[in-house]
Amino acid sequence: MKYFHLIWAALFRRKTRTILTLVSIAAAFLLFGMLDAVRISFDQAGKSANGAQRLQTGSKLSFIETLPQGLGEKIATVPGVKSVAYANWFGGAYQDPHNQVFTFAVSDNYIDQYPEVQVGDEARKAFANTRIGILVGDKLLEKYHWKIGDQIPLQSNIFPQQDGSKNWTFQIVGALHPTEQSVAFYGQIILMHWKYFDDAVMKGYNNGRVGWFVTRVKDVNQADQVAKAIDALSANSDHETRTQTEAAATASWMKQLADIGLIVGSIMGAVFFTLLLLTGNTMMQAVRERTSELAVLKTLGFSDRSVLAMVLAESVLLVVLGGVIGIALAAILIPGVSAGSGGFLNLPTVGANSWLLGIGLMLAIGLVVGSIPAWRAMRLNIVDALAGR
């Protein structure tokens, strides 16, 4: 550490170049922090259901496979189950195919599974008594300037009515008001009657089947046991199920659409490869500019190993400074990103493991990019360097 002032002075010899390089490194590790949070959220999802108030039961084969509606009656008899509801994906677009609206056909008691989502008593009654009635998230009402009583057209991207038309008309009878961040997603969706959907859709498209079941458990500490009991109901049948937390179910859907680990790894690989080239070029140029200064240090008695260590330390310090700034920014931004996603993302904060992995990468990258210029500095010939050869 006695040479730290020399290392620091050398690092900021060209302030503009160093600052721009630090910004690039910080950006790379900011991306690392965000993507590592995504990776962790997918890896952790589904490891245990204990602690979850609700469980989601879907097809074990694929999230696009449906299940018989009657399975819900069997699930209701499982010890530890408080209530069961079910839902189907409907999809939908408003006015323009690009204006996609998340729309679900749900059972009458579906909203009761979510006490965190407020629906007025009048809206509940209107929804129960209106065949084409829908409940709309408050954010969605604001976005399209809809109001209670409006009739709106939606075009399903999958399901035609019995006359072959994919254009459906609904009447807004109430609003969904999520009160917790964990269910903020409900501020941006539409709920319609499953019975109306099943009766009105063209034969062969649904036939009394549902996409998934949502189960409330009596004791959150027994959720794992309840999940296993539910799946046992359909074991060795043509509709085997997988019961997990809602977060785990979302992660499972995403994993079926794409290999999240491969995507994250590929992006980070490309980012760090580019970072190696950028930082390596910076260090090579910095050492080349200080050739005569390094020769003077050797003339004053600095050993080859001391010069090697100083250049390596400069390289490591550059990467560590930028990396720590980047991961710190990720730790600050992740809660905001999760909140701003409207419940779509539930990213964990940057934990000790992420910091350790990040610091390990910083040290490794610093040593790699500094090795060649440090080796050249160590083997520098004093006479040639001072002569400018």
XYZ file of N, CA, C and O in Angstrom, residues 40-212:
692
model
N -31.250 -14.849 -10.349
C -31.542 -15.336 -9.005
C -33.040 -15.499 -8.800
O -33.505 -16.474 -8.196
N -33.834 -14.542 -9.312
C -35.286 -14.621 -9.129
C -35.851 -15.863 -9.803
O -36.768 -16.506 -9.275
N -35.294 -16.244 -10.959
C -35.773 -17.443 -11.643
C -35.258 -18.703 -10.974
O -35.964 -19.709 -10.904
N -34.030 -18.653 -10.453
C -33.474 -19.833 -9.797
C -34.174 -20.123 -8.469
O -34.378 -21.278 -8.104
N -34.536 -19.077 -7.754
C -35.136 -19.260 -6.432
C -36.608 -19.622 -6.509
O -37.143 -20.255 -5.600
N -37.269 -19.190 -7.587
C -38.706 -19.434 -7.701
C -38.993 -20.933 -7.703
O -38.389 -21.701 -8.442
N -39.895 -21.332 -6.867
C -40.332 -22.726 -6.874
C -39.556 -23.655 -5.969
O -39.894 -24.831 -5.872
N -38.522 -23.171 -5.269
C -37.761 -24.060 -4.398
C -38.586 -24.513 -3.195
O -38.413 -25.610 -2.704
N -39.463 -23.643 -2.732
C -40.350 -24.004 -1.631
C -41.619 -23.183 -1.726
O -41.576 -21.998 -2.030
N -42.758 -23.836 -1.471
C -44.037 -23.123 -1.490
C -44.417 -22.625 -0.107
O -45.332 -21.808 0.020
N -43.745 -23.115 0.934
C -44.091 -22.693 2.288
C -43.971 -21.180 2.434
O -43.000 -20.572 1.993
N -44.970 -20.603 3.066
C -45.016 -19.163 3.219
C -45.931 -18.498 2.216
O -46.258 -17.311 2.359
N -46.374 -19.239 1.202
C -47.243 -18.679 0.177
C -48.708 -18.822 0.585
O -49.133 -19.882 1.049
N -49.480 -17.761 0.415
C -50.909 -17.822 0.715
C -51.675 -18.525 -0.393
O -52.714 -19.133 -0.146
N -51.151 -18.424 -1.614
C -51.836 -18.999 -2.777
C -50.904 -19.933 -3.534
O -49.687 -19.714 -3.592
N -51.501 -20.948 -4.113
C -50.790 -21.874 -4.981
C -51.460 -21.859 -6.352
O -52.671 -21.639 -6.464
N -50.672 -22.090 -7.361
C -51.206 -22.134 -8.721
C -50.941 -23.508 -9.316
O -49.812 -23.993 -9.302
N -51.994 -24.131 -9.821
C -51.897 -25.478 -10.377
C -52.132 -25.412 -11.881
O -53.175 -24.957 -12.344
N -51.144 -25.864 -12.641
C -51.255 -25.894 -14.091
C -50.794 -27.231 -14.632
O -50.385 -28.123 -13.878
N -50.848 -27.371 -15.931
C -50.415 -28.614 -16.552
C -48.916 -28.826 -16.352
O -48.128 -27.889 -16.484
N -48.538 -30.038 -16.033
C -47.131 -30.373 -15.860
C -46.397 -30.372 -17.193
O -45.197 -30.119 -17.256
N -47.133 -30.616 -18.269
C -46.517 -30.720 -19.589
C -46.146 -29.361 -20.149
O -45.009 -29.131 -20.581
N -47.099 -28.430 -20.147
C -46.859 -27.122 -20.749
C -47.928 -26.145 -20.269
O -49.057 -26.539 -19.980
N -47.568 -24.872 -20.215
C -48.539 -23.891 -19.745
C -49.671 -23.666 -20.751
O -50.690 -23.070 -20.417
N -49.522 -24.146 -21.997
C -50.604 -23.981 -22.975
C -51.598 -25.135 -22.911
O -52.658 -25.079 -23.539
N -51.273 -26.181 -22.155
C -52.196 -27.298 -21.991
C -53.261 -26.940 -20.950
O -52.967 -26.307 -19.943
N -54.500 -27.356 -21.203
C -55.589 -27.048 -20.275
C -55.913 -28.258 -19.393
O -55.480 -29.382 -19.666
N -56.712 -27.999 -18.358
C -57.079 -29.024 -17.388
C -58.603 -29.111 -17.286
O -59.305 -28.120 -17.515
N -59.144 -30.273 -16.922
C -60.604 -30.385 -16.773
C -61.105 -29.536 -15.608
O -60.501 -29.523 -14.532
N -62.203 -28.824 -15.843
C -62.749 -27.964 -14.803
C -63.097 -28.750 -13.537
O -62.949 -28.260 -12.419
N -63.553 -29.990 -13.696
C -63.947 -30.803 -12.562
C -62.828 -31.087 -11.581
O -63.086 -31.475 -10.433
N -61.579 -30.893 -12.001
C -60.467 -31.136 -11.099
C -60.531 -30.194 -9.898
O -60.048 -30.527 -8.808
N -61.151 -29.035 -10.097
C -61.254 -28.074 -9.000
C -62.013 -28.630 -7.814
O -61.689 -28.323 -6.652
N -63.050 -29.439 -8.063
C -63.823 -30.027 -6.973
C -62.964 -30.988 -6.157
O -63.100 -31.077 -4.928
N -62.072 -31.701 -6.830
C -61.184 -32.616 -6.117
C -60.148 -31.845 -5.301
O -59.819 -32.233 -4.172
N -59.635 -30.764 -5.893
C -58.643 -29.954 -5.172
C -59.254 -29.389 -3.891
O -58.591 -29.317 -2.853
N -60.529 -29.022 -3.953
C -61.194 -28.441 -2.785
C -61.270 -29.409 -1.614
O -61.414 -28.986 -0.459
N -61.168 -30.706 -1.885
C -61.251 -31.705 -0.812
C -59.898 -32.008 -0.180
O -59.839 -32.727 0.822
N -58.829 -31.471 -0.735
C -57.491 -31.733 -0.193
C -57.351 -31.054 1.168
O -57.677 -29.874 1.315
N -56.900 -31.768 2.196
C -56.704 -31.161 3.513
C -55.768 -29.951 3.424
O -54.714 -30.013 2.795
N -56.151 -28.880 4.038
C -55.335 -27.668 4.027
C -55.759 -26.651 2.988
O -55.269 -25.520 2.998
N -56.670 -27.034 2.084
C -57.147 -26.105 1.060
C -58.302 -25.288 1.612
O -59.275 -25.836 2.145
N -58.221 -23.983 1.486
C -59.268 -23.088 1.981
C -60.320 -22.812 0.909
O -61.518 -22.845 1.169
N -59.869 -22.521 -0.321
C -60.792 -22.252 -1.433
C -60.050 -22.443 -2.747
O -58.819 -22.371 -2.801
N -60.827 -22.682 -3.810
C -60.251 -22.933 -5.138
C -61.003 -22.106 -6.174
O -62.234 -22.029 -6.158
N -60.261 -21.501 -7.080
C -60.847 -20.791 -8.220
C -60.072 -21.207 -9.465
O -59.052 -21.898 -9.382
N -60.552 -20.801 -10.626
C -59.859 -21.186 -11.861
C -59.943 -20.063 -12.886
O -60.750 -19.127 -12.762
N -59.087 -20.162 -13.897
C -59.009 -19.102 -14.900
C -58.502 -19.665 -16.221
O -57.912 -20.751 -16.277
N -58.755 -18.906 -17.283
C -58.271 -19.215 -18.620
C -57.637 -17.970 -19.217
O -58.108 -16.853 -18.982
N -56.631 -18.158 -19.992
C -56.082 -17.056 -20.782
C -57.053 -16.748 -21.922
O -57.552 -17.635 -22.594
N -57.330 -15.472 -22.121
C -58.181 -15.052 -23.229
C -57.398 -14.198 -24.221
O -57.537 -14.326 -25.431
N -56.539 -13.359 -23.709
C -55.822 -12.440 -24.590
C -56.762 -11.350 -25.059
O -57.941 -11.324 -24.720
N -56.283 -10.462 -25.844
C -57.170 -9.441 -26.353
C -56.410 -8.215 -26.815
O -55.302 -7.931 -26.343
N -57.025 -7.504 -27.759
C -56.452 -6.259 -28.257
C -57.575 -5.241 -28.362
O -58.696 -5.574 -28.754
N -57.265 -4.002 -28.027
C -58.271 -2.948 -28.073
C -57.984 -2.017 -29.243
O -56.932 -1.377 -29.298
N -58.908 -1.969 -30.192
C -58.860 -1.092 -31.363
C -57.746 -1.434 -32.344
O -57.954 -1.480 -33.546
N -56.559 -1.664 -31.835
C -55.406 -1.952 -32.685
C -54.754 -3.235 -32.188
O -54.632 -3.441 -30.979
N -54.329 -4.123 -33.103
C -53.693 -5.380 -32.671
C -52.478 -5.164 -31.764
O -52.102 -6.061 -31.007
N -51.855 -3.975 -31.851
C -50.686 -3.709 -31.023
C -51.068 -3.302 -29.597
O -50.224 -3.320 -28.703
N -52.316 -2.921 -29.393
C -52.776 -2.550 -28.052
C -53.227 -3.793 -27.300
O -54.411 -4.001 -27.043
N -52.274 -4.620 -26.960
C -52.586 -5.865 -26.275
C -53.030 -5.605 -24.838
O -52.421 -4.798 -24.123
N -54.102 -6.276 -24.426
C -54.641 -6.153 -23.078
C -54.687 -7.550 -22.458
O -55.236 -8.475 -23.059
N -54.107 -7.696 -21.277
C -54.141 -8.995 -20.599
C -55.562 -9.245 -20.095
O -56.036 -8.560 -19.181
N -56.225 -10.213 -20.698
C -57.603 -10.524 -20.358
C -57.713 -11.989 -19.971
O -57.168 -12.854 -20.666
N -58.421 -12.264 -18.867
C -58.561 -13.622 -18.371
C -60.029 -13.932 -18.117
O -60.780 -13.081 -17.618
N -60.425 -15.149 -18.460
C -61.767 -15.637 -18.135
C -61.661 -16.369 -16.802
O -60.874 -17.320 -16.672
N -62.436 -15.927 -15.809
C -62.253 -16.440 -14.459
C -63.560 -16.932 -13.861
O -64.652 -16.540 -14.284
N -63.443 -17.781 -12.848
C -64.615 -18.263 -12.122
C -65.186 -17.135 -11.258
O -64.506 -16.141 -10.983
N -66.422 -17.307 -10.817
C -67.087 -16.246 -10.062
C -66.373 -15.894 -8.759
O -66.451 -14.758 -8.284
N -65.684 -16.870 -8.162
C -65.025 -16.609 -6.879
C -63.542 -16.273 -7.031
O -62.797 -16.241 -6.049
N -63.111 -16.041 -8.255
C -61.683 -15.821 -8.499
C -61.149 -14.619 -7.715
O -60.081 -14.686 -7.093
N -61.892 -13.521 -7.743
C -61.394 -12.315 -7.091
C -61.323 -12.494 -5.578
O -60.557 -11.792 -4.892
N -62.085 -13.447 -5.026
C -62.031 -13.704 -3.585
C -60.684 -14.290 -3.164
O -60.332 -14.250 -1.978
N -59.963 -14.836 -4.115
C -58.644 -15.390 -3.816
C -57.614 -14.293 -3.574
O -56.511 -14.566 -3.109
N -57.956 -13.061 -3.927
C -57.018 -11.946 -3.861
C -57.585 -10.814 -2.992
O -58.056 -9.800 -3.514
N -57.532 -10.970 -1.678
C -58.023 -9.899 -0.804
C -57.213 -8.615 -0.953
O -57.676 -7.543 -0.533
N -56.020 -8.708 -1.551
C -55.194 -7.511 -1.760
C -55.718 -6.656 -2.920
O -55.221 -5.554 -3.143
N -56.693 -7.200 -3.682
C -57.290 -6.452 -4.788
C -58.703 -6.047 -4.372
O -59.561 -6.898 -4.147
N -58.932 -4.754 -4.271
C -60.234 -4.266 -3.814
C -61.215 -4.127 -4.980
O -60.870 -3.578 -6.027
N -62.422 -4.624 -4.765
C -63.527 -4.477 -5.706
C -64.762 -4.099 -4.892
O -65.100 -4.785 -3.923
N -65.418 -3.014 -5.269
C -66.573 -2.551 -4.511
C -67.720 -3.548 -4.519
O -67.847 -4.381 -5.433
N -68.565 -3.479 -3.500
C -69.703 -4.396 -3.390
C -70.637 -4.281 -4.598
O -71.129 -5.298 -5.112
N -70.894 -3.052 -5.033
C -71.778 -2.858 -6.194
C -71.165 -3.471 -7.444
O -71.860 -4.068 -8.267
N -69.855 -3.324 -7.573
C -69.169 -3.895 -8.735
C -69.240 -5.420 -8.705
O -69.433 -6.058 -9.745
N -69.098 -6.000 -7.525
C -69.188 -7.457 -7.400
C -70.574 -7.953 -7.811
O -70.700 -8.954 -8.530
N -71.597 -7.255 -7.348
C -72.958 -7.655 -7.703
C -73.191 -7.512 -9.208
O -73.785 -8.395 -9.843
N -72.733 -6.398 -9.761
C -72.919 -6.166 -11.192
C -72.172 -7.216 -12.007
O -72.673 -7.709 -13.037
N -70.978 -7.596 -11.552
C -70.198 -8.598 -12.267
C -70.902 -9.950 -12.220
O -70.960 -10.680 -13.219
N -71.475 -10.273 -11.066
C -72.155 -11.557 -10.916
C -73.423 -11.629 -11.766
O -73.805 -12.714 -12.231
N -74.068 -10.489 -11.997
C -75.360 -10.477 -12.680
C -75.295 -10.060 -14.148
O -76.323 -10.049 -14.824
N -74.115 -9.718 -14.646
C -73.982 -9.256 -16.031
C -73.162 -10.266 -16.822
O -71.969 -10.448 -16.559
N -73.809 -10.910 -17.788
C -73.153 -11.990 -18.534
C -71.901 -11.509 -19.250
O -70.878 -12.193 -19.264
N -71.975 -10.334 -19.865
C -70.819 -9.819 -20.609
C -70.044 -8.806 -19.759
O -69.209 -8.061 -20.281
N -70.291 -8.809 -18.463
C -69.618 -7.852 -17.585
C -68.143 -8.183 -17.395
O -67.740 -9.347 -17.387
N -67.349 -7.146 -17.219
C -65.912 -7.317 -16.976
C -65.472 -6.379 -15.856
O -66.052 -5.314 -15.643
N -64.439 -6.807 -15.133
C -63.768 -5.971 -14.145
C -62.448 -5.531 -14.754
O -61.689 -6.360 -15.279
N -62.160 -4.241 -14.678
C -60.993 -3.674 -15.349
C -60.072 -3.025 -14.330
O -60.530 -2.318 -13.420
N -58.769 -3.251 -14.476
C -57.782 -2.642 -13.586
C -57.828 -1.127 -13.646
O -58.056 -0.537 -14.706
N -57.609 -0.481 -12.502
C -57.712 0.977 -12.441
C -56.723 1.681 -13.368
O -57.044 2.716 -13.964
N -55.511 1.137 -13.521
C -54.528 1.750 -14.419
C -54.977 1.657 -15.869
O -54.742 2.555 -16.672
N -55.647 0.546 -16.197
C -56.135 0.357 -17.557
C -57.288 1.323 -17.847
O -57.400 1.851 -18.961
N -58.136 1.556 -16.861
C -59.229 2.531 -17.021
C -58.665 3.919 -17.325
O -59.164 4.643 -18.197
N -57.613 4.281 -16.608
C -56.985 5.588 -16.832
C -56.322 5.658 -18.209
O -56.412 6.678 -18.897
N -55.670 4.582 -18.591
C -54.936 4.581 -19.848
C -55.850 4.816 -21.046
O -55.516 5.593 -21.954
N -56.991 4.139 -21.075
C -57.881 4.238 -22.234
C -59.102 5.138 -21.981
O -59.981 5.222 -22.838
N -59.111 5.821 -20.818
C -60.199 6.751 -20.483
C -61.565 6.060 -20.506
O -62.556 6.640 -20.939
N -61.582 4.822 -20.031
C -62.840 4.093 -19.916
C -63.530 4.486 -18.614
O -62.891 4.971 -17.667
N -64.847 4.230 -18.562
C -65.591 4.463 -17.323
C -66.611 3.347 -17.131
O -66.941 2.617 -18.083
N -67.093 3.219 -15.914
C -68.062 2.180 -15.592
C -69.308 2.362 -16.466
O -69.842 3.463 -16.602
N -69.766 1.274 -17.059
C -70.927 1.302 -17.934
C -70.583 1.290 -19.409
O -71.444 0.975 -20.250
N -69.351 1.608 -19.749
C -68.932 1.596 -21.156
C -68.961 0.173 -21.707
O -68.648 -0.798 -21.001
N -69.330 0.069 -22.971
C -69.177 -1.198 -23.700
C -67.956 -1.064 -24.598
O -67.846 -0.088 -25.348
N -67.068 -2.024 -24.501
C -65.820 -1.950 -25.268
C -65.635 -3.211 -26.108
O -66.014 -4.307 -25.686
N -65.063 -3.061 -27.291
C -64.764 -4.230 -28.116
C -63.344 -4.733 -27.849
O -62.421 -3.940 -27.674
N -63.174 -6.027 -27.795
C -61.853 -6.638 -27.684
C -61.734 -7.724 -28.740
O -62.702 -8.465 -28.995
N -60.569 -7.805 -29.330
C -60.323 -8.854 -30.319
C -59.406 -9.897 -29.703
O -58.279 -9.581 -29.297
N -59.904 -11.109 -29.604
C -59.074 -12.178 -29.046
C -58.044 -12.605 -30.091
O -58.336 -12.683 -31.277
N -56.833 -12.866 -29.626
C -55.795 -13.323 -30.556
C -55.796 -14.840 -30.710
O -54.976 -15.393 -31.430
N -56.743 -15.517 -30.041
C -56.824 -16.984 -30.142
C -58.248 -17.458 -30.380
O -58.510 -18.236 -31.294
N -59.185 -16.985 -29.562
C -60.497 -17.622 -29.460
C -61.577 -16.921 -30.291
O -61.904 -15.770 -30.024
N -62.176 -17.642 -31.269
C -63.320 -17.095 -32.011
C -64.633 -17.440 -31.311
O -64.722 -18.418 -30.566
N -65.645 -16.618 -31.534
C -66.982 -16.952 -31.058
C -67.582 -18.013 -31.980
O -66.997 -18.391 -32.993
N -68.779 -18.466 -31.634
C -69.387 -19.562 -32.399
C -69.682 -19.162 -33.843
O -69.770 -20.033 -34.712
N -69.813 -17.866 -34.111
C -70.032 -17.436 -35.495
C -68.728 -17.246 -36.254
O -68.728 -16.813 -37.405
N -67.602 -17.556 -35.604
C -66.299 -17.451 -36.251
C -65.594 -16.130 -36.040
O -64.407 -15.994 -36.350
N -66.283 -15.150 -35.500
C -65.688 -13.833 -35.281
C -64.825 -13.830 -34.022
O -65.197 -14.412 -33.003
N -63.696 -13.161 -34.101
C -62.836 -13.009 -32.937
C -63.068 -11.677 -32.225
O -62.312 -11.300 -31.329
N -64.094 -10.959 -32.657
C -64.441 -9.685 -32.033
C -65.482 -9.912 -30.937
O -66.579 -10.404 -31.196
N -65.129 -9.558 -29.733
C -65.988 -9.740 -28.569
C -66.352 -8.361 -28.007
O -65.550 -7.431 -28.049
N -67.554 -8.254 -27.437
C -67.998 -7.008 -26.812
C -68.282 -7.249 -25.336
O -68.956 -8.221 -24.984
N -67.794 -6.345 -24.504
C -67.970 -6.481 -23.059
C -68.448 -5.169 -22.459
O -68.268 -4.095 -23.042
N -69.012 -5.262 -21.267
C -69.471 -4.078 -20.548
C -68.689 -3.946 -19.242
O -68.629 -4.877 -18.448
N -68.122 -2.783 -19.031
C -67.358 -2.537 -17.805
C -68.328 -2.337 -16.646
O -69.167 -1.430 -16.665
N -68.205 -3.184 -15.632
C -69.119 -3.096 -14.489
C -68.403 -2.743 -13.190
O -69.048 -2.502 -12.168
N -67.087 -2.735 -13.206
C -66.364 -2.418 -11.981
C -64.871 -2.302 -12.221
O -64.371 -2.628 -13.310
N -64.160 -1.843 -11.200
C -62.722 -1.632 -11.296
C -61.974 -2.501 -10.285
O -62.494 -2.825 -9.213
N -60.774 -2.873 -10.653
C -59.877 -3.615 -9.771
C -58.864 -2.630 -9.197
O -58.190 -1.919 -9.950
N -58.749 -2.599 -7.872
C -57.830 -1.669 -7.209
C -56.818 -2.454 -6.376
O -57.100 -2.796 -5.216
N -55.659 -2.804 -6.940
C -54.642 -3.507 -6.139
C -54.116 -2.601 -5.034
O -53.853 -1.417 -5.262
N -53.958 -3.157 -3.834
C -53.502 -2.368 -2.685
C -52.083 -2.722 -2.255
O -51.541 -2.068 -1.363
N -51.498 -3.731 -2.871
C -50.125 -4.123 -2.542
C -49.318 -4.273 -3.822
O -49.859 -4.632 -4.873
N -48.016 -4.019 -3.708
C -47.149 -4.075 -4.873
C -47.108 -5.465 -5.483
O -46.972 -5.627 -6.692
N -47.252 -6.489 -4.656
C -47.171 -7.864 -5.147
C -48.280 -8.210 -6.141
O -48.148 -9.146 -6.922
N -49.391 -7.466 -6.097
C -50.503 -7.725 -7.021
C -50.784 -6.511 -7.905
O -51.891 -6.346 -8.413
N -49.777 -5.641 -8.066
C -49.954 -4.436 -8.886
C -50.355 -4.778 -10.315
O -50.980 -3.963 -11.009
N -50.015 -5.986 -10.741
C -50.377 -6.467 -12.079
C -51.874 -6.354 -12.328
O -52.318 -6.127 -13.458
N -52.678 -6.492 -11.273
C -54.134 -6.471 -11.426
C -54.676 -5.081 -11.768
O -55.850 -4.949 -12.114
N -53.848 -4.092 -11.702
C -54.267 -2.771 -12.144
C -54.228 -2.608 -13.644
O -54.672 -1.582 -14.183
N -53.724 -3.640 -14.349
C -53.545 -3.524 -15.791
C -54.183 -4.681 -16.567
O -53.795 -4.954 -17.701
N -55.162 -5.341 -15.950
C -55.765 -6.499 -16.613
C -57.283 -6.372 -16.655
O -57.876 -5.469 -16.052
N -57.902 -7.315 -17.373
C -59.360 -7.419 -17.455
C -59.768 -8.827 -17.045
O -59.142 -9.804 -17.455
N -60.818 -8.913 -16.232
C -61.375 -10.206 -15.848
C -62.784 -10.325 -16.430
O -63.614 -9.419 -16.264
N -63.061 -11.450 -17.113
C -64.380 -11.725 -17.681
C -64.898 -13.033 -17.103
O -64.158 -13.777 -16.443
N -66.175 -13.319 -17.325
C -66.778 -14.553 -16.803
C -66.276 -15.778 -17.580
O -66.378 -15.830 -18.805
N -65.782 -16.778 -16.843
C -65.370 -18.017 -17.498
C -66.575 -18.717 -18.120
O -66.472 -19.259 -19.227
N -67.728 -18.712 -17.452
C -68.915 -19.406 -17.962
C -69.366 -18.792 -19.286
O -69.698 -19.515 -20.241
N -69.360 -17.467 -19.372
C -69.724 -16.808 -20.626
C -68.728 -17.167 -21.727
O -69.106 -17.504 -22.842
N -67.462 -17.136 -21.368
C -66.414 -17.478 -22.329
C -66.580 -18.913 -22.827
O -66.537 -19.177 -24.033
N -66.792 -19.857 -21.923
C -66.902 -21.262 -22.293
C -68.137 -21.525 -23.160
O -68.093 -22.354 -24.069
N -69.232 -20.802 -22.886
C -70.453 -20.989 -23.674
C -70.361 -20.326 -25.044
O -70.897 -20.839 -26.032
N -69.699 -19.159 -25.111
C -69.705 -18.370 -26.342
C -68.601 -18.749 -27.325
O -68.734 -18.511 -28.532
N -67.519 -19.359 -26.841
C -66.401 -19.668 -27.720
C -66.774 -20.804 -28.669
O -67.623 -21.665 -28.358
N -66.172 -20.807 -29.840
C -66.437 -21.840 -30.836
C -66.126 -23.223 -30.266
O -65.121 -23.406 -29.581
N -66.995 -24.173 -30.542
C -66.815 -25.532 -30.029
C -65.475 -26.103 -30.494
O -65.076 -25.927 -31.638
N -64.835 -26.781 -29.588
C -63.531 -27.359 -29.897
C -62.376 -26.534 -29.368
O -61.232 -26.993 -29.355
N -62.683 -25.309 -28.903
C -61.615 -24.443 -28.406
C -61.433 -24.524 -26.900
O -60.376 -24.236 -26.384
N -62.480 -24.864 -26.163
C -62.335 -24.903 -24.716
C -62.962 -26.156 -24.109
O -62.313 -26.916 -23.412
N -64.249 -26.384 -24.389
C -64.920 -27.619 -23.966
C -64.819 -27.885 -22.473
O -64.429 -28.963 -22.023
N -65.162 -26.874 -21.665
C -65.205 -27.083 -20.222
C -63.853 -27.267 -19.567
O -63.770 -27.892 -18.499
N -62.818 -26.720 -20.140
C -61.479 -26.870 -19.564
C -60.969 -25.500 -19.104
O -61.433 -24.453 -19.559
N -59.991 -25.544 -18.209
C -59.439 -24.307 -17.657
C -57.927 -24.307 -17.806
O -57.297 -25.359 -17.965
N -57.363 -23.107 -17.719
C -55.911 -22.995 -17.863
C -55.156 -23.315 -16.591
O -54.126 -23.976 -16.613
N -55.686 -22.841 -15.458
C -55.018 -23.088 -14.180
C -55.997 -22.878 -13.029
O -57.042 -22.237 -13.178
